[in-house]
Coordinates of C-alpha atoms and ligand atoms in Angstrom, one line a residue:
X239 CA -20.6 -63.5 2.1
X240 CA -22.3 -63.2 -1.3
X241 CA -20.4 -63.1 -4.6
X242 CA -18.4 -59.9 -5.3
X243 CA -18.6 -58.6 -8.8
X244 CA -16.0 -56.3 -10.3
X245 CA -16.7 -53.9 -13.1
X246 CA -16.3 -54.9 -16.8
X247 CA -13.0 -53.7 -18.2
X248 CA -11.2 -54.0 -14.9
X249 CA -7.5 -54.6 -15.3
X250 CA -6.5 -57.9 -13.8
X251 CA -2.8 -58.5 -13.9
X252 CA 0.6 -59.4 -12.5
X253 CA 3.7 -57.3 -12.4
X254 CA 7.5 -57.7 -12.7
X255 CA 10.4 -55.2 -12.8
X256 CA 13.3 -55.6 -15.2
X257 CA 16.2 -55.9 -12.8
X258 CA 14.3 -58.4 -10.7
X259 CA 13.6 -60.9 -13.5
X260 CA 15.6 -60.2 -16.7
X261 CA 19.1 -61.1 -15.5
X262 CA 22.5 -59.7 -16.3
X263 CA 21.6 -56.0 -16.0
X264 CA 25.3 -55.3 -16.0
X265 CA 25.3 -51.6 -16.7
X266 CA 23.2 -50.7 -13.7
X267 CA 24.0 -49.2 -10.3
X268 CA 22.4 -52.3 -8.6
X269 CA 24.7 -54.7 -10.4
X270 CA 27.7 -52.9 -8.7
X271 CA 25.8 -52.5 -5.4
X272 CA 25.1 -56.3 -5.2
X273 CA 28.9 -56.9 -5.4
X274 CA 30.2 -54.1 -3.3
X275 CA 31.5 -55.0 0.2
X276 CA 29.4 -53.9 3.2
X277 CA 26.1 -53.5 1.5
X278 CA 23.0 -55.3 2.9
X279 CA 22.7 -57.4 -0.3
X280 CA 22.7 -61.1 0.5
X281 CA 23.4 -62.3 -3.0
X282 CA 23.8 -60.9 -6.5
X283 CA 21.0 -61.0 -9.1
X284 CA 23.0 -62.8 -11.7
X285 CA 20.9 -64.3 -14.4
X286 CA 17.7 -63.8 -12.3
X287 CA 14.7 -65.5 -14.1
X288 CA 16.2 -65.1 -17.5
X289 CA 13.0 -63.2 -18.4
X290 CA 15.0 -61.2 -20.9
X291 CA 14.9 -64.2 -23.2
X292 CA 12.1 -66.3 -21.7
X293 CA 9.6 -63.4 -21.8
X294 CA 7.5 -65.0 -24.6
X295 CA 6.8 -68.1 -22.5
X296 CA 6.2 -66.1 -19.3
X297 CA 3.7 -63.8 -21.0
X298 CA 1.9 -66.7 -22.7
X299 CA 1.6 -68.3 -19.2
X300 CA 0.2 -65.1 -17.7
X301 CA -2.4 -64.9 -20.5
X302 CA -3.3 -68.6 -20.2
X303 CA -4.2 -68.0 -16.6
X304 CA -7.0 -65.6 -17.6
X305 CA -5.3 -62.4 -16.6
X306 CA -5.7 -59.5 -19.0
X307 CA -2.8 -57.1 -18.0
X308 CA 1.0 -57.4 -17.7
X309 CA 2.9 -54.6 -15.9
X310 CA 6.6 -54.7 -16.5
X311 CA 9.5 -52.2 -16.6
X312 CA 12.0 -51.1 -19.2
X313 CA 15.6 -50.8 -18.1
X314 CA 17.3 -47.4 -18.5
X315 CA 20.7 -49.0 -18.0
X316 CA 20.2 -51.2 -21.0
X317 CA 18.7 -48.6 -23.2
X318 CA 21.2 -45.8 -22.5
X319 CA 24.3 -47.7 -21.2
X320 CA 26.5 -44.6 -21.7
X321 CA 25.4 -41.0 -21.6
X322 CA 23.7 -40.0 -24.9
X323 CA 24.2 -43.4 -26.4
X324 CA 20.9 -45.1 -27.0
X325 CA 21.0 -48.7 -27.9
X326 CA 18.6 -49.4 -30.8
X327 CA 18.7 -53.1 -30.2
X328 CA 17.4 -52.7 -26.6
X329 CA 14.6 -50.3 -27.7
X330 CA 13.7 -53.0 -30.3
X331 CA 13.7 -55.6 -27.6
X332 CA 11.2 -53.7 -25.5
X333 CA 9.1 -53.0 -28.5
X334 CA 9.0 -56.8 -29.1
X335 CA 8.0 -57.4 -25.5
X336 CA 5.1 -54.9 -26.0
X337 CA 4.1 -56.6 -29.2
X338 CA 4.2 -60.0 -27.5
X339 CA 2.0 -58.8 -24.7
X340 CA -0.5 -57.5 -27.1
X341 CA -0.3 -60.6 -29.4
X342 CA -1.4 -62.6 -26.3
X343 CA -4.4 -60.4 -25.9
X344 CA -3.1 -58.6 -22.9
X345 CA -2.9 -54.9 -22.0
X346 CA 0.6 -53.7 -21.4
X347 CA 1.4 -51.4 -18.5
X348 CA 5.0 -50.1 -18.7
X349 CA 7.0 -48.7 -15.8
X350 CA 9.7 -46.3 -17.1
X351 CA 11.9 -46.6 -14.0
X352 CA 11.8 -49.3 -11.3
X353 CA 14.6 -48.5 -8.8
X354 CA 17.7 -49.1 -10.9
X355 CA 19.8 -46.4 -12.6
X356 CA 22.4 -46.6 -15.3
X357 CA 25.9 -46.7 -13.7
X358 CA 26.8 -43.4 -15.3
X359 CA 23.8 -41.7 -13.9
X360 CA 24.5 -43.0 -10.4
X361 CA 28.1 -41.8 -10.7
X362 CA 26.9 -38.3 -11.3
X363 CA 24.9 -38.4 -8.1
X364 CA 21.7 -40.3 -9.2
X365 CA 18.5 -38.5 -8.3
X366 CA 20.4 -35.9 -6.2
X367 CA 22.1 -34.5 -9.3
X368 CA 20.5 -31.4 -10.9
X369 CA 20.8 -32.9 -14.4
X370 CA 19.1 -36.2 -13.7
X371 CA 15.4 -35.2 -14.1
X372 CA 16.2 -33.8 -17.6
X373 CA 18.2 -36.9 -18.5
X374 CA 15.4 -39.1 -17.4
X375 CA 13.0 -37.1 -19.5
X376 CA 15.1 -37.5 -22.6
X377 CA 15.3 -41.3 -22.0
X378 CA 11.5 -41.4 -21.4
X379 CA 10.9 -39.7 -24.7
X380 CA 13.1 -42.2 -26.6
X381 CA 11.2 -45.0 -25.0
X382 CA 7.8 -43.6 -25.7
X383 CA 8.8 -43.1 -29.4
X384 CA 10.2 -46.6 -29.6
X385 CA 7.3 -48.5 -28.0
X386 CA 4.7 -47.1 -30.4
X387 CA 1.2 -46.3 -29.5
X388 CA 0.2 -49.8 -28.2
X389 CA 0.8 -49.0 -24.5
X390 CA -2.2 -47.5 -22.9
X391 CA -0.8 -47.2 -19.3
X392 CA 2.6 -45.9 -18.1
X393 CA 3.9 -45.8 -14.6
X394 CA 6.6 -43.2 -14.3
X395 CA 8.9 -43.9 -11.3
X396 CA 8.2 -46.9 -9.1
X397 CA 8.0 -46.0 -5.4
X398 CA 10.2 -42.9 -5.3
X399 CA 10.1 -43.0 -1.5
X400 CA 11.8 -46.4 -1.5
X401 CA 14.5 -44.9 -3.7
X402 CA 15.1 -41.7 -1.7
X403 CA 15.0 -43.2 1.7
X404 CA 16.7 -46.5 0.8
X405 CA 19.6 -44.6 -0.8
X406 CA 20.0 -41.7 1.5
X407 CA 18.5 -42.7 4.9
X408 CA 19.6 -46.3 4.4
X409 CA 16.2 -47.6 5.3
X410 CA 15.6 -50.0 2.4
X411 CA 19.2 -50.7 1.4
X412 CA 19.3 -49.0 -2.0
X413 CA 22.6 -47.7 -3.5
X414 CA 24.6 -45.7 -2.4
X415 CA 23.3 -46.6 1.0
X416 CA 24.4 -43.5 2.9
X417 CA 22.7 -41.5 5.7
X418 CA 22.6 -37.9 4.6
X419 CA 19.5 -35.7 5.2
X420 CA 20.6 -33.0 2.7
X421 CA 21.1 -35.6 -0.1
X422 CA 17.8 -37.2 0.8
X423 CA 16.0 -33.9 0.3
X424 CA 17.7 -33.4 -3.0
X425 CA 16.8 -36.9 -4.1
X426 CA 13.1 -36.3 -3.2
X427 CA 13.1 -33.1 -5.2
X428 CA 14.8 -34.8 -8.2
X429 CA 12.4 -37.7 -8.1
X430 CA 9.3 -35.4 -8.0
X431 CA 10.7 -33.4 -10.9
X432 CA 11.6 -36.5 -12.9
X433 CA 8.1 -37.9 -12.3
X434 CA 6.4 -34.6 -13.5
X435 CA 8.7 -34.5 -16.6
X436 CA 7.8 -38.1 -17.4
X437 CA 4.1 -37.4 -17.2
X438 CA 4.5 -34.4 -19.5
X439 CA 6.5 -36.6 -21.9
X440 CA 3.8 -39.3 -22.0
X441 CA 1.1 -36.6 -22.6
X442 CA 3.2 -35.0 -25.3
X443 CA 4.5 -38.1 -27.2
X444 CA 1.6 -40.5 -26.6
X445 CA -1.5 -38.4 -25.9
X446 CA -3.7 -41.4 -25.9
X447 CA -1.9 -43.1 -23.0
X448 CA -2.4 -42.6 -19.3
X449 CA 0.5 -41.7 -17.0
X450 CA 0.7 -42.1 -13.3
X451 CA 3.0 -42.5 -10.3
X452 CA 3.4 -45.9 -8.6
X453 CA 3.3 -44.9 -5.0
X454 CA 4.6 -46.8 -2.0
X455 CA 1.8 -46.7 0.6
X456 CA 1.0 -48.2 3.9
X457 CA -2.0 -48.5 6.3
X458 CA -0.8 -46.7 9.4
X459 CA -2.0 -46.9 12.9
X460 CA -0.7 -45.1 15.9
X461 CA -1.5 -43.9 19.4
X462 CA -1.6 -40.3 20.7
X463 CA 2.1 -40.2 21.5
X464 CA 3.1 -41.5 18.1
X465 CA 0.7 -39.3 16.1
X466 CA 3.1 -36.4 15.1
X467 CA 5.8 -38.9 14.1
X468 CA 3.4 -41.0 12.1
X469 CA 1.9 -37.9 10.4
X470 CA 5.4 -36.9 9.5
X471 CA 6.2 -40.3 8.1
X472 CA 3.0 -40.2 6.0
X473 CA 3.8 -36.7 4.8
X474 CA 7.3 -37.4 3.6
X475 CA 6.9 -41.0 2.5
X476 CA 3.7 -40.5 0.6
X477 CA 2.2 -37.1 0.5
X478 CA 5.1 -35.1 -1.0
X479 CA 5.1 -37.6 -3.9
X480 CA 1.3 -37.5 -4.1
X481 CA 1.4 -33.7 -4.4
X482 CA 3.7 -34.1 -7.4
X483 CA 1.0 -36.3 -9.0
X484 CA -1.6 -33.6 -9.5
X485 CA -1.4 -33.9 -13.3
X486 CA -1.4 -37.7 -13.3
X487 CA -4.2 -39.6 -15.1
X488 CA -4.1 -42.2 -12.4
X489 CA -2.3 -43.1 -9.2
X490 CA -0.8 -46.6 -9.0
X491 CA -1.3 -47.8 -5.4
X492 CA 1.2 -50.3 -4.0
X493 CA 0.5 -51.7 -0.5
X494 CA 1.8 -54.7 1.3
X495 CA 1.2 -54.1 5.0
X496 CA 0.4 -51.7 7.7
X497 CA 2.7 -50.0 10.2
X498 CA 1.9 -49.6 13.8
X499 CA 3.8 -46.9 15.8
X500 CA 3.4 -46.7 19.5
X501 CA 5.2 -43.9 21.4
X502 CA 4.9 -42.6 25.0
X503 CA 2.4 -39.7 25.5
X504 CA 5.3 -37.3 26.1
X505 CA 6.8 -38.1 22.7
X506 CA 4.0 -36.1 21.0
X507 CA 4.8 -32.6 22.3
X508 CA 8.5 -33.4 22.1
X509 CA 8.3 -34.4 18.4
X510 CA 6.2 -31.4 17.6
X511 CA 8.7 -29.1 19.2
X512 CA 11.7 -30.7 17.6
X513 CA 10.2 -30.5 14.2
X514 CA 9.4 -26.8 14.7
X515 CA 13.0 -25.9 15.6
X516 CA 15.5 -25.7 12.9
X517 CA 18.1 -27.2 12.6
X518 CA 16.7 -29.8 15.0
X519 CA 14.5 -31.1 12.3
X520 CA 17.6 -32.3 10.4
X521 CA 18.3 -34.6 13.2
X522 CA 14.9 -35.7 14.0
X523 CA 13.4 -36.3 10.6
X524 CA 15.9 -39.0 9.6
X525 CA 15.4 -40.7 13.0
X526 CA 11.6 -40.7 12.6
X527 CA 11.8 -42.0 9.1
X528 CA 14.2 -44.8 10.2
X529 CA 11.5 -46.1 12.5
X530 CA 10.4 -48.8 10.1
X531 CA 10.9 -52.4 9.0
X532 CA 14.7 -52.5 9.6
X533 CA 14.2 -55.5 11.9
X534 CA 11.4 -58.0 11.4
X535 CA 8.3 -56.9 13.1
X536 CA 9.6 -53.6 14.3
X537 CA 6.5 -51.8 13.2
X538 CA 4.0 -54.6 13.6
X539 CA 1.8 -55.1 16.6
X540 CA 3.3 -57.4 19.2
X541 CA 2.4 -61.0 18.3
X542 CA 1.2 -60.0 14.8
X543 CA 1.3 -62.6 12.0
X544 CA 4.4 -61.8 9.9
X545 CA 5.3 -62.6 6.3
X546 CA 8.6 -63.9 5.0
X547 CA 9.7 -60.2 4.8
X548 CA 9.0 -59.7 8.5
X549 CA 6.1 -57.4 7.6
X550 CA 2.7 -57.7 9.2
X551 CA 0.4 -59.9 7.2
X552 CA -2.4 -57.5 6.4
X553 CA -4.0 -57.9 3.0
X554 CA -6.9 -55.6 3.9
X555 CA -4.4 -52.7 4.4
X556 CA -5.1 -52.1 0.7
X557 CA -8.6 -50.8 1.3
X558 CA -7.6 -48.2 3.9
X559 CA -4.8 -46.9 1.7
X560 CA -7.1 -46.7 -1.4
X561 CA -9.6 -44.7 0.7
X562 CA -6.9 -42.4 2.0
X563 CA -5.5 -41.7 -1.5
X564 CA -9.0 -41.2 -2.9
X565 CA -9.6 -38.6 -0.1
X566 CA -6.3 -36.9 -1.2
X567 CA -7.4 -36.8 -4.9
X568 CA -11.2 -37.2 -5.0
X569 CA -12.3 -38.4 -8.4
X570 CA -8.9 -39.5 -9.7
X571 CA -8.6 -43.0 -11.2
X572 CA -6.7 -45.5 -9.0
X573 CA -5.1 -48.7 -10.1
X574 CA -3.6 -51.2 -7.7
X575 CA -0.2 -51.7 -9.3
X576 CA 1.2 -53.9 -6.6
X577 CA -0.1 -56.0 -3.8
X578 CA 1.3 -59.3 -2.7
X579 CA 2.9 -61.4 -0.1
X580 CA 6.2 -63.2 0.4
X581 CA 5.5 -66.7 1.6
X582 CA 6.7 -70.3 1.3
X583 CA 3.1 -71.5 1.5
X584 CA 0.9 -70.7 -1.5
X585 CA -2.2 -71.2 0.6
X586 CA -1.2 -68.0 2.3
X587 CA -1.0 -66.2 -1.0
X588 CA -4.5 -67.5 -1.9
X589 CA -5.8 -66.1 1.4
X590 CA -4.0 -62.8 0.8
X591 CA -5.5 -62.3 -2.6
X592 CA -9.0 -63.2 -1.5
X593 CA -9.0 -61.0 1.6
X594 CA -7.3 -58.2 -0.2
X595 CA -9.8 -58.3 -3.1
X596 CA -12.8 -58.5 -0.7
X597 CA -11.5 -55.4 1.2
X598 CA -10.8 -53.6 -2.1
X599 CA -14.3 -54.4 -3.3
X600 CA -15.7 -52.8 -0.1
X601 CA -13.9 -49.6 -0.9
X602 CA -15.1 -49.7 -4.5
X603 CA -18.7 -50.2 -3.4
X604 CA -18.3 -46.7 -1.8
X605 CA -17.9 -45.3 -5.3
X606 CA -14.1 -45.1 -5.4
X607 CA -12.7 -45.2 -8.9
X608 CA -10.4 -48.3 -8.8
X609 CA -9.6 -49.4 -12.3
X610 CA -7.6 -52.6 -11.7
X611 CA -5.7 -55.0 -9.5
X612 CA -2.2 -56.0 -10.5
X613 CA -0.6 -58.6 -8.3
X614 CA 3.1 -58.6 -7.2
X615 CA 4.5 -60.7 -8.6
X616 CA 4.1 -62.8 -11.7
X617 CA 7.3 -64.7 -10.9
X618 CA 9.5 -65.5 -7.9
X619 CA 12.3 -63.1 -8.4
X620 CA 15.2 -61.1 -7.1
X621 CA 13.9 -59.3 -4.0
X622 CA 16.6 -56.6 -4.0
X623 CA 18.8 -56.7 -0.9
X624 CA 17.0 -59.8 0.4
X625 CA 18.0 -61.8 -2.7
X626 CA 16.0 -64.9 -3.9
X627 CA 14.7 -66.2 -0.5
X628 CA 11.4 -64.3 -0.4
X629 CA 8.8 -65.9 -2.7
X630 CA 6.4 -63.4 -4.1
X631 CA 5.5 -65.3 -7.3
X632 CA 2.1 -66.5 -8.5
X633 CA 4.5 -68.7 -10.6
X634 CA 7.4 -70.4 -8.9
X635 CA 10.8 -70.3 -10.6
X636 CA 13.5 -73.0 -10.1
X637 CA 16.6 -71.0 -10.8
X638 CA 18.7 -74.0 -11.5
X639 CA 16.6 -75.1 -14.4
X640 CA 14.5 -71.9 -15.0
X641 CA 11.4 -74.1 -14.9
X642 CA 8.2 -72.3 -14.1
X643 CA 5.5 -73.8 -11.8
X644 CA 2.0 -72.3 -11.8
X645 CA 0.8 -72.1 -8.3
X646 CA -2.8 -72.5 -7.2
X647 CA -2.9 -68.8 -6.3
X648 CA -2.2 -68.0 -10.0
X649 CA -5.1 -70.2 -11.1
X650 CA -7.4 -68.6 -8.5
X651 CA -6.5 -65.0 -9.6
X652 CA -6.9 -66.0 -13.2
X653 CA -10.4 -67.5 -12.5
X654 CA -11.5 -64.3 -10.7
X655 CA -10.1 -62.3 -13.7
X656 CA -11.9 -64.4 -16.2
X657 CA -15.3 -64.2 -14.5
X658 CA -14.9 -60.7 -13.0
X659 CA -16.2 -62.1 -9.8
X660 CA -14.9 -63.4 -6.4
X661 CA -17.4 -66.0 -5.4
X662 CA -18.4 -66.8 -1.9
X663 CA -16.9 -70.3 -2.3
X664 CA -13.5 -68.9 -3.4
X665 CA -13.6 -66.4 -0.5
X666 CA -14.1 -69.2 2.1
X667 CA -10.4 -69.8 2.9
X668 CA -9.5 -70.6 6.5
X669 CA -6.9 -68.3 7.8
X670 CA -3.4 -69.7 8.5
X671 CA -2.5 -68.2 11.8
X672 CA 1.1 -69.1 12.6
X673 CA 4.4 -70.1 11.1
X674 CA 3.7 -73.6 12.4
X675 CA 0.6 -73.8 10.2
X676 CA 2.8 -72.9 7.3
X677 CA 5.2 -75.7 8.2
X678 CA 8.1 -73.3 9.0
Ligands
BGC1292 C1 8.7 -52.9 -5.2 C2 9.1 -54.3 -5.7 C3 9.4 -55.2 -4.5 C4 8.1 -55.4 -3.7 C5 8.3 -56.3 -2.5 C6 7.8 -53.0 -3.9 O1 8.4 -52.1 -3.0 O2 8.1 -52.1 -6.2 O3 10.2 -54.1 -6.6 O4 9.9 -56.4 -5.0 O5 7.7 -54.1 -3.2 O6 9.2 -55.8 -1.6

């Protein structure tokens, strides 16, 4: 392989989300969910990585690696802890974070909502409630005013699919964790509306900034029997949200793996028939959507190499997804806003980055407008219901001491960022095949 060169001005970064790193997000729905009996949460987030206070050192570390972009989220539950009460101290805090990012020579990318809701919004029905999109818009406008004009990129709502399905089809263990098709449909509509309002708010308050959805996406493979079910999954997990992104300046692409769905040949006509017959679709859609990573490897090819999350190890899934989204919106800018791997062995992360970037470069060589690559995550952090066991960080965190350890993968990504090039030498990593290779 020869050296792969990326365009000048490419965004090279790492991402975090407030609830996963800041700690003590006590007014949020997740804080309660982590403590409620019977939820899938294995442990509470607690003080997380104390990034709320340690952000200056974390941001300086990110900059010292050679990266040029930091994607982070602002926390609605801190900013508006009670309806209509905006906390000026918290708005100042996030303004200080933006200033710190810029003072380190980095480009800030701000996510307005990453999974969590203020407790009072959740109590009113969260995204299923009619009022929520308008309340979200009001909050976004306050944030946009407070952060000033130094933020060129805004992600609106992070992975609305994960929120809607996780909350109302129980797939990904989000609060309130019920199974209710009607509520799920309402949440989808609320999230799409909230997203559109946030884009309009960015355009209105900060006309110089770009706004986009951060979309959950997967590479998907199937056989003839599974095709109607997989098409449906793609439609409701990705396309309904993509359709709501027509006015976006960019699409944030977030891909970790691919899903493989095999069904008997007869399943195809049966699925088609059931979907055409109301009210059978109410029964079948949730079942089809529930066909996912509930158990490790459920949707991976038999014998596939799996990550710590039980997902198929598939760094190159990114390229097929970028191609698919570019076909959906020809000419729209794309930014990879998340791509990463949970592993105890950093050699695996190195390999993931190298192979992911090589595949992405292949797609870019076809003329696709990819503006950046932001790795998930800057730090080992609170992986939602799975707690602190999965390690996604370019930088390790010892939660007892809050000590940070820069991993070789971080140095590698920083070097690629600094030079704008993935060299043939860097790309020569021998694949780790099995858990035994990784010493598990
Ligand atoms: C989310 C992150 C999460 C990551 C790994 C994405 O779905 O945006 O918050 O930690 O995937 O699961």
